[in-house]
Amino acid sequence: MIKKIGIIPTVIVRRKSLNLIIDNNLIFFLRKCFPKCDLEILCNTKRDNKLNLIISCGGNTIISLNKNIANQLRSKLDKYYFKHALRKNIPFLGICHGAQFIANYYKSKIIRKKNHTNKHHLINFDTKKKIIVNSYHDFSVIKLGKELKTIACADDLSIEAFKHNKKNILGIMWHPERYKKIRKFDIQFLKKYL
């Protein structure tokens, strides 16, 4: 049972300072998925929390593609909490940027893709199910490292959802929190895989 969720925030530069932010829609979405859980923003690497799920949310660009200062801090937080999740066997969910981080960690191939930003497109699941999802990313995962398995792909063969072969690690490229109305599919999907 998931009682405490840690969220790795997006890092942005605003007025020459670094700001850590969480989309309120993500908090609302998580409250719908896991109504009795506590949420904690993971804003430093000095805490060792008793978490049941760690989420690396959207925003930022992975450090191997852009080394600006905001992405450097985000990379530090992602690495620390991902390794913490691996050590403690805590489920880890990557949403968009978080999925790219996981894919990159396992030596997957990520490229810039046109026509994926601010769009909706059909994805095909390994179960033959099809669904339309939103897309806000400039970079796409096109080949997974050997420890990861594809769950869903877009028609252009970019990978939209994947999981680790043995560990409770899940990556999704769409943003379930960014729909006007929370979709039952997204809640069921996360509960199935986490």
PDB file of C-alpha atoms in Angstrom:
ATOM      1  CA  MET A   1       0.000   0.000   0.000  1.00  0.00           C
ATOM      2  CA  ILE A   2       1.292   3.441  -0.929  1.00  0.00           C
ATOM      3  CA  LYS A   3       1.225   5.701   2.115  1.00  0.00           C
ATOM      4  CA  LYS A   4       3.962   8.230   1.359  1.00  0.00           C
ATOM      5  CA  ILE A   5       4.999   9.575  -2.054  1.00  0.00           C
ATOM      6  CA  GLY A   6       8.111  11.633  -2.667  1.00  0.00           C
ATOM      7  CA  ILE A   7       8.068  13.957  -5.691  1.00  0.00           C
ATOM      8  CA  ILE A   8      11.261  15.197  -7.348  1.00  0.00           C
ATOM      9  CA  PRO A   9      10.390  18.745  -8.471  1.00  0.00           C
ATOM     10  CA  THR A  10      11.026  20.610 -11.700  1.00  0.00           C
ATOM     11  CA  VAL A  11      13.885  23.117 -11.393  1.00  0.00           C
ATOM     12  CA  ILE A  12      13.576  26.476 -13.155  1.00  0.00           C
ATOM     13  CA  VAL A  13      15.579  29.701 -13.188  1.00  0.00           C
ATOM     14  CA  ARG A  14      13.496  32.723 -12.272  1.00  0.00           C
ATOM     15  CA  ARG A  15      15.002  36.152 -11.582  1.00  0.00           C
ATOM     16  CA  LYS A  16      18.505  34.665 -11.502  1.00  0.00           C
ATOM     17  CA  SER A  17      17.641  32.133  -8.810  1.00  0.00           C
ATOM     18  CA  LEU A  18      16.786  28.444  -8.914  1.00  0.00           C
ATOM     19  CA  ASN A  19      13.208  27.558  -8.028  1.00  0.00           C
ATOM     20  CA  LEU A  20      11.841  24.093  -7.314  1.00  0.00           C
ATOM     21  CA  ILE A  21       8.241  23.661  -8.445  1.00  0.00           C
ATOM     22  CA  ILE A  22       5.537  21.004  -8.495  1.00  0.00           C
ATOM     23  CA  ASP A  23       2.523  21.310 -10.783  1.00  0.00           C
ATOM     24  CA  ASN A  24      -0.614  21.543  -8.613  1.00  0.00           C
ATOM     25  CA  ASN A  25      -2.340  19.305 -11.156  1.00  0.00           C
ATOM     26  CA  LEU A  26       0.126  16.530 -10.315  1.00  0.00           C
ATOM     27  CA  ILE A  27      -0.732  16.818  -6.625  1.00  0.00           C
ATOM     28  CA  PHE A  28      -4.454  16.729  -7.436  1.00  0.00           C
ATOM     29  CA  PHE A  29      -3.944  13.690  -9.706  1.00  0.00           C
ATOM     30  CA  LEU A  30      -1.960  11.816  -7.045  1.00  0.00           C
ATOM     31  CA  ARG A  31      -4.642  12.549  -4.438  1.00  0.00           C
ATOM     32  CA  LYS A  32      -7.174  10.890  -6.771  1.00  0.00           C
ATOM     33  CA  CYS A  33      -4.923   7.858  -7.361  1.00  0.00           C
ATOM     34  CA  PHE A  34      -3.799   7.419  -3.757  1.00  0.00           C
ATOM     35  CA  PRO A  35      -6.304   9.321  -1.571  1.00  0.00           C
ATOM     36  CA  LYS A  36      -4.808   8.429   1.808  1.00  0.00           C
ATOM     37  CA  CYS A  37      -1.150   9.050   1.026  1.00  0.00           C
ATOM     38  CA  ASP A  38       1.140  11.810   2.251  1.00  0.00           C
ATOM     39  CA  LEU A  39       3.103  13.776  -0.335  1.00  0.00           C
ATOM     40  CA  GLU A  40       6.609  15.113   0.172  1.00  0.00           C
ATOM     41  CA  ILE A  41       8.657  17.313  -2.138  1.00  0.00           C
ATOM     42  CA  LEU A  42      12.183  15.920  -2.427  1.00  0.00           C
ATOM     43  CA  CYS A  43      14.149  19.147  -2.590  1.00  0.00           C
ATOM     44  CA  ASN A  44      17.526  18.092  -1.201  1.00  0.00           C
ATOM     45  CA  THR A  45      19.730  15.028  -1.036  1.00  0.00           C
ATOM     46  CA  LYS A  46      20.305  14.986   2.704  1.00  0.00           C
ATOM     47  CA  ARG A  47      17.069  13.327   3.743  1.00  0.00           C
ATOM     48  CA  ASP A  48      16.418   9.610   3.950  1.00  0.00           C
ATOM     49  CA  ASN A  49      12.649   9.310   3.864  1.00  0.00           C
ATOM     50  CA  LYS A  50      10.384   6.336   4.441  1.00  0.00           C
ATOM     51  CA  LEU A  51       8.748   6.488   1.046  1.00  0.00           C
ATOM     52  CA  ASN A  52       6.519   3.960  -0.717  1.00  0.00           C
ATOM     53  CA  LEU A  53       6.815   5.609  -4.153  1.00  0.00           C
ATOM     54  CA  ILE A  54       9.169   8.145  -5.715  1.00  0.00           C
ATOM     55  CA  ILE A  55       8.074  10.199  -8.723  1.00  0.00           C
ATOM     56  CA  SER A  56      10.352  12.131 -11.041  1.00  0.00           C
ATOM     57  CA  CYS A  57       7.888  14.559 -12.611  1.00  0.00           C
ATOM     58  CA  GLY A  58       7.964  16.387 -15.948  1.00  0.00           C
ATOM     59  CA  GLY A  59       9.973  19.480 -16.771  1.00  0.00           C
ATOM     60  CA  ASN A  60      13.666  20.060 -17.403  1.00  0.00           C
ATOM     61  CA  THR A  61      15.852  18.332 -19.966  1.00  0.00           C
ATOM     62  CA  ILE A  62      18.125  15.440 -19.079  1.00  0.00           C
ATOM     63  CA  ILE A  63      21.675  16.561 -18.380  1.00  0.00           C
ATOM     64  CA  SER A  64      23.223  14.665 -21.297  1.00  0.00           C
ATOM     65  CA  LEU A  65      21.152  16.837 -23.687  1.00  0.00           C
ATOM     66  CA  ASN A  66      21.402  20.228 -21.938  1.00  0.00           C
ATOM     67  CA  LYS A  67      23.824  21.077 -19.127  1.00  0.00           C
ATOM     68  CA  ASN A  68      22.302  24.358 -17.893  1.00  0.00           C
ATOM     69  CA  ILE A  69      22.298  25.025 -14.150  1.00  0.00           C
ATOM     70  CA  ALA A  70      18.630  24.099 -13.618  1.00  0.00           C
ATOM     71  CA  ASN A  71      19.133  20.761 -15.382  1.00  0.00           C
ATOM     72  CA  GLN A  72      22.284  20.127 -13.324  1.00  0.00           C
ATOM     73  CA  LEU A  73      20.397  20.481 -10.028  1.00  0.00           C
ATOM     74  CA  ARG A  74      17.507  18.400 -11.365  1.00  0.00           C
ATOM     75  CA  SER A  75      19.954  15.696 -12.456  1.00  0.00           C
ATOM     76  CA  LYS A  76      21.513  15.644  -8.989  1.00  0.00           C
ATOM     77  CA  LEU A  77      18.088  15.156  -7.352  1.00  0.00           C
ATOM     78  CA  ASP A  78      17.017  12.508  -9.897  1.00  0.00           C
ATOM     79  CA  LYS A  79      20.237  10.513  -9.500  1.00  0.00           C
ATOM     80  CA  TYR A  80      20.187  10.630  -5.722  1.00  0.00           C
ATOM     81  CA  TYR A  81      16.571   9.514  -5.347  1.00  0.00           C
ATOM     82  CA  PHE A  82      16.722   6.962  -8.160  1.00  0.00           C
ATOM     83  CA  LYS A  83      19.707   5.265  -6.509  1.00  0.00           C
ATOM     84  CA  HIS A  84      17.896   5.511  -3.158  1.00  0.00           C
ATOM     85  CA  ALA A  85      14.873   3.788  -4.742  1.00  0.00           C
ATOM     86  CA  LEU A  86      17.092   1.042  -6.155  1.00  0.00           C
ATOM     87  CA  ARG A  87      18.839   0.476  -2.796  1.00  0.00           C
ATOM     88  CA  LYS A  88      15.610   0.413  -0.786  1.00  0.00           C
ATOM     89  CA  ASN A  89      13.485  -1.331  -3.437  1.00  0.00           C
ATOM     90  CA  ILE A  90      11.046   1.606  -3.606  1.00  0.00           C
ATOM     91  CA  PRO A  91       8.824   1.852  -6.720  1.00  0.00           C
ATOM     92  CA  PHE A  92       9.928   4.671  -9.034  1.00  0.00           C
ATOM     93  CA  LEU A  93       7.740   6.459 -11.602  1.00  0.00           C
ATOM     94  CA  GLY A  94       9.179   8.753 -14.255  1.00  0.00           C
ATOM     95  CA  ILE A  95       6.769  11.123 -16.018  1.00  0.00           C
ATOM     96  CA  CYS A  96       8.070  12.659 -19.277  1.00  0.00           C
ATOM     97  CA  HIS A  97      11.431  14.077 -18.101  1.00  0.00           C
ATOM     98  CA  GLY A  98      11.486  11.393 -15.407  1.00  0.00           C
ATOM     99  CA  ALA A  99      10.943   8.681 -18.035  1.00  0.00           C
ATOM    100  CA  GLN A 100      13.762  10.134 -20.129  1.00  0.00           C
ATOM    101  CA  PHE A 101      15.988  10.137 -17.048  1.00  0.00           C
ATOM    102  CA  ILE A 102      15.271   6.429 -16.422  1.00  0.00           C
ATOM    103  CA  ALA A 103      15.777   5.577 -20.102  1.00  0.00           C
ATOM    104  CA  ASN A 104      19.075   7.469 -20.165  1.00  0.00           C
ATOM    105  CA  TYR A 105      20.238   5.754 -16.951  1.00  0.00           C
ATOM    106  CA  TYR A 106      19.759   2.379 -18.653  1.00  0.00           C
ATOM    107  CA  LYS A 107      21.591   3.480 -21.827  1.00  0.00           C
ATOM    108  CA  SER A 108      18.549   3.876 -24.053  1.00  0.00           C
ATOM    109  CA  LYS A 109      18.580   5.999 -27.206  1.00  0.00           C
ATOM    110  CA  ILE A 110      16.893   9.415 -26.942  1.00  0.00           C
ATOM    111  CA  ILE A 111      16.607  11.841 -29.863  1.00  0.00           C
ATOM    112  CA  ARG A 112      14.925  15.158 -30.627  1.00  0.00           C
ATOM    113  CA  LYS A 113      11.552  14.475 -32.298  1.00  0.00           C
ATOM    114  CA  LYS A 114       9.454  16.975 -34.191  1.00  0.00           C
ATOM    115  CA  ASN A 115       5.685  17.166 -33.730  1.00  0.00           C
ATOM    116  CA  HIS A 116       5.564  15.830 -30.170  1.00  0.00           C
ATOM    117  CA  THR A 117       5.191  19.124 -28.329  1.00  0.00           C
ATOM    118  CA  ASN A 118       1.726  20.282 -27.284  1.00  0.00           C
ATOM    119  CA  LYS A 119      -0.015  17.521 -29.247  1.00  0.00           C
ATOM    120  CA  HIS A 120      -2.230  14.485 -28.726  1.00  0.00           C
ATOM    121  CA  HIS A 121      -1.511  11.187 -30.435  1.00  0.00           C
ATOM    122  CA  LEU A 122      -2.465   7.544 -30.418  1.00  0.00           C
ATOM    123  CA  ILE A 123      -0.309   5.009 -28.601  1.00  0.00           C
ATOM    124  CA  ASN A 124      -0.439   1.233 -28.930  1.00  0.00           C
ATOM    125  CA  PHE A 125       0.051  -1.021 -25.918  1.00  0.00           C
ATOM    126  CA  ASP A 126       1.647  -4.445 -25.901  1.00  0.00           C
ATOM    127  CA  THR A 127      -1.812  -5.715 -24.849  1.00  0.00           C
ATOM    128  CA  LYS A 128      -3.228  -4.420 -28.182  1.00  0.00           C
ATOM    129  CA  LYS A 129      -5.089  -1.625 -26.355  1.00  0.00           C
ATOM    130  CA  LYS A 130      -4.932   1.811 -28.000  1.00  0.00           C
ATOM    131  CA  ILE A 131      -5.442   5.177 -26.361  1.00  0.00           C
ATOM    132  CA  ILE A 132      -4.855   8.843 -27.161  1.00  0.00           C
ATOM    133  CA  VAL A 133      -2.398  10.648 -24.873  1.00  0.00           C
ATOM    134  CA  ASN A 134      -1.027  14.160 -24.595  1.00  0.00           C
ATOM    135  CA  SER A 135       2.547  14.984 -25.562  1.00  0.00           C
ATOM    136  CA  TYR A 136       4.690  17.859 -24.295  1.00  0.00           C
ATOM    137  CA  HIS A 137       8.209  16.612 -24.983  1.00  0.00           C
ATOM    138  CA  ASP A 138      10.862  17.612 -27.516  1.00  0.00           C
ATOM    139  CA  PHE A 139      12.888  14.434 -27.014  1.00  0.00           C
ATOM    140  CA  SER A 140      11.696  10.862 -27.489  1.00  0.00           C
ATOM    141  CA  VAL A 141      12.964   7.469 -26.421  1.00  0.00           C
ATOM    142  CA  ILE A 142      13.390   5.388 -29.578  1.00  0.00           C
ATOM    143  CA  LYS A 143      15.323   2.372 -28.282  1.00  0.00           C
ATOM    144  CA  LEU A 144      15.436   0.965 -24.753  1.00  0.00           C
ATOM    145  CA  GLY A 145      18.425  -0.386 -22.885  1.00  0.00           C
ATOM    146  CA  LYS A 146      18.448  -4.149 -22.352  1.00  0.00           C
ATOM    147  CA  GLU A 147      17.041  -3.961 -18.792  1.00  0.00           C
ATOM    148  CA  LEU A 148      13.866  -2.174 -19.923  1.00  0.00           C
ATOM    149  CA  LYS A 149      10.751  -3.445 -21.712  1.00  0.00           C
ATOM    150  CA  THR A 150       8.329  -1.483 -23.910  1.00  0.00           C
ATOM    151  CA  ILE A 151       4.704  -1.238 -22.768  1.00  0.00           C
ATOM    152  CA  ALA A 152       3.433   1.253 -25.383  1.00  0.00           C
ATOM    153  CA  CYS A 153       4.626   3.010 -28.553  1.00  0.00           C
ATOM    154  CA  ALA A 154       3.357   5.838 -30.744  1.00  0.00           C
ATOM    155  CA  ASP A 155       2.786   5.282 -34.462  1.00  0.00           C
ATOM    156  CA  ASP A 156       6.207   6.820 -35.185  1.00  0.00           C
ATOM    157  CA  LEU A 157       7.684   4.044 -32.976  1.00  0.00           C
ATOM    158  CA  SER A 158       8.761   6.403 -30.202  1.00  0.00           C
ATOM    159  CA  ILE A 159       8.387   4.623 -26.871  1.00  0.00           C
ATOM    160  CA  GLU A 160       5.620   6.105 -24.710  1.00  0.00           C
ATOM    161  CA  ALA A 161       5.653   3.706 -21.733  1.00  0.00           C
ATOM    162  CA  PHE A 162       8.162   1.182 -20.441  1.00  0.00           C
ATOM    163  CA  LYS A 163       9.094  -0.744 -17.328  1.00  0.00           C
ATOM    164  CA  HIS A 164      12.139  -2.428 -15.873  1.00  0.00           C
ATOM    165  CA  ASN A 165      12.359  -6.176 -16.467  1.00  0.00           C
ATOM    166  CA  LYS A 166      12.839  -7.014 -12.771  1.00  0.00           C
ATOM    167  CA  LYS A 167      12.426  -3.884 -10.631  1.00  0.00           C
ATOM    168  CA  ASN A 168       9.344  -1.769  -9.923  1.00  0.00           C
ATOM    169  CA  ILE A 169      10.400   1.062 -12.242  1.00  0.00           C
ATOM    170  CA  LEU A 170       7.952   2.631 -14.697  1.00  0.00           C
ATOM    171  CA  GLY A 171       8.387   5.400 -17.266  1.00  0.00           C
ATOM    172  CA  ILE A 172       5.595   7.192 -19.137  1.00  0.00           C
ATOM    173  CA  MET A 173       6.011  10.024 -21.630  1.00  0.00           C
ATOM    174  CA  TRP A 174       2.528  11.546 -21.320  1.00  0.00           C
ATOM    175  CA  HIS A 175       1.310  13.720 -18.452  1.00  0.00           C
ATOM    176  CA  PRO A 176      -1.690  12.109 -16.725  1.00  0.00           C
ATOM    177  CA  GLU A 177      -2.054  15.227 -14.567  1.00  0.00           C
ATOM    178  CA  ARG A 178      -2.584  17.597 -17.507  1.00  0.00           C
ATOM    179  CA  TYR A 179      -6.069  16.582 -18.586  1.00  0.00           C
ATOM    180  CA  LYS A 180      -9.066  18.761 -17.733  1.00  0.00           C
ATOM    181  CA  LYS A 181     -10.673  15.728 -16.141  1.00  0.00           C
ATOM    182  CA  ILE A 182      -8.658  12.932 -14.534  1.00  0.00           C
ATOM    183  CA  ARG A 183      -8.887   9.836 -16.683  1.00  0.00           C
ATOM    184  CA  LYS A 184      -9.865   6.511 -15.169  1.00  0.00           C
ATOM    185  CA  PHE A 185      -7.397   4.861 -17.554  1.00  0.00           C
ATOM    186  CA  ASP A 186      -4.414   6.694 -16.020  1.00  0.00           C
ATOM    187  CA  ILE A 187      -5.389   5.769 -12.459  1.00  0.00           C
ATOM    188  CA  GLN A 188      -5.852   2.112 -13.416  1.00  0.00           C
ATOM    189  CA  PHE A 189      -2.626   2.080 -15.423  1.00  0.00           C
ATOM    190  CA  LEU A 190      -0.516   3.375 -12.534  1.00  0.00           C
ATOM    191  CA  LYS A 191      -2.130   1.039 -10.036  1.00  0.00           C
ATOM    192  CA  LYS A 192      -1.474  -1.898 -12.358  1.00  0.00           C
ATOM    193  CA  TYR A 193       2.227  -1.154 -12.769  1.00  0.00           C
ATOM    194  CA  LEU A 194       3.159   0.337  -9.377  1.00  0.00           C
TER     195      LEU A 194
END
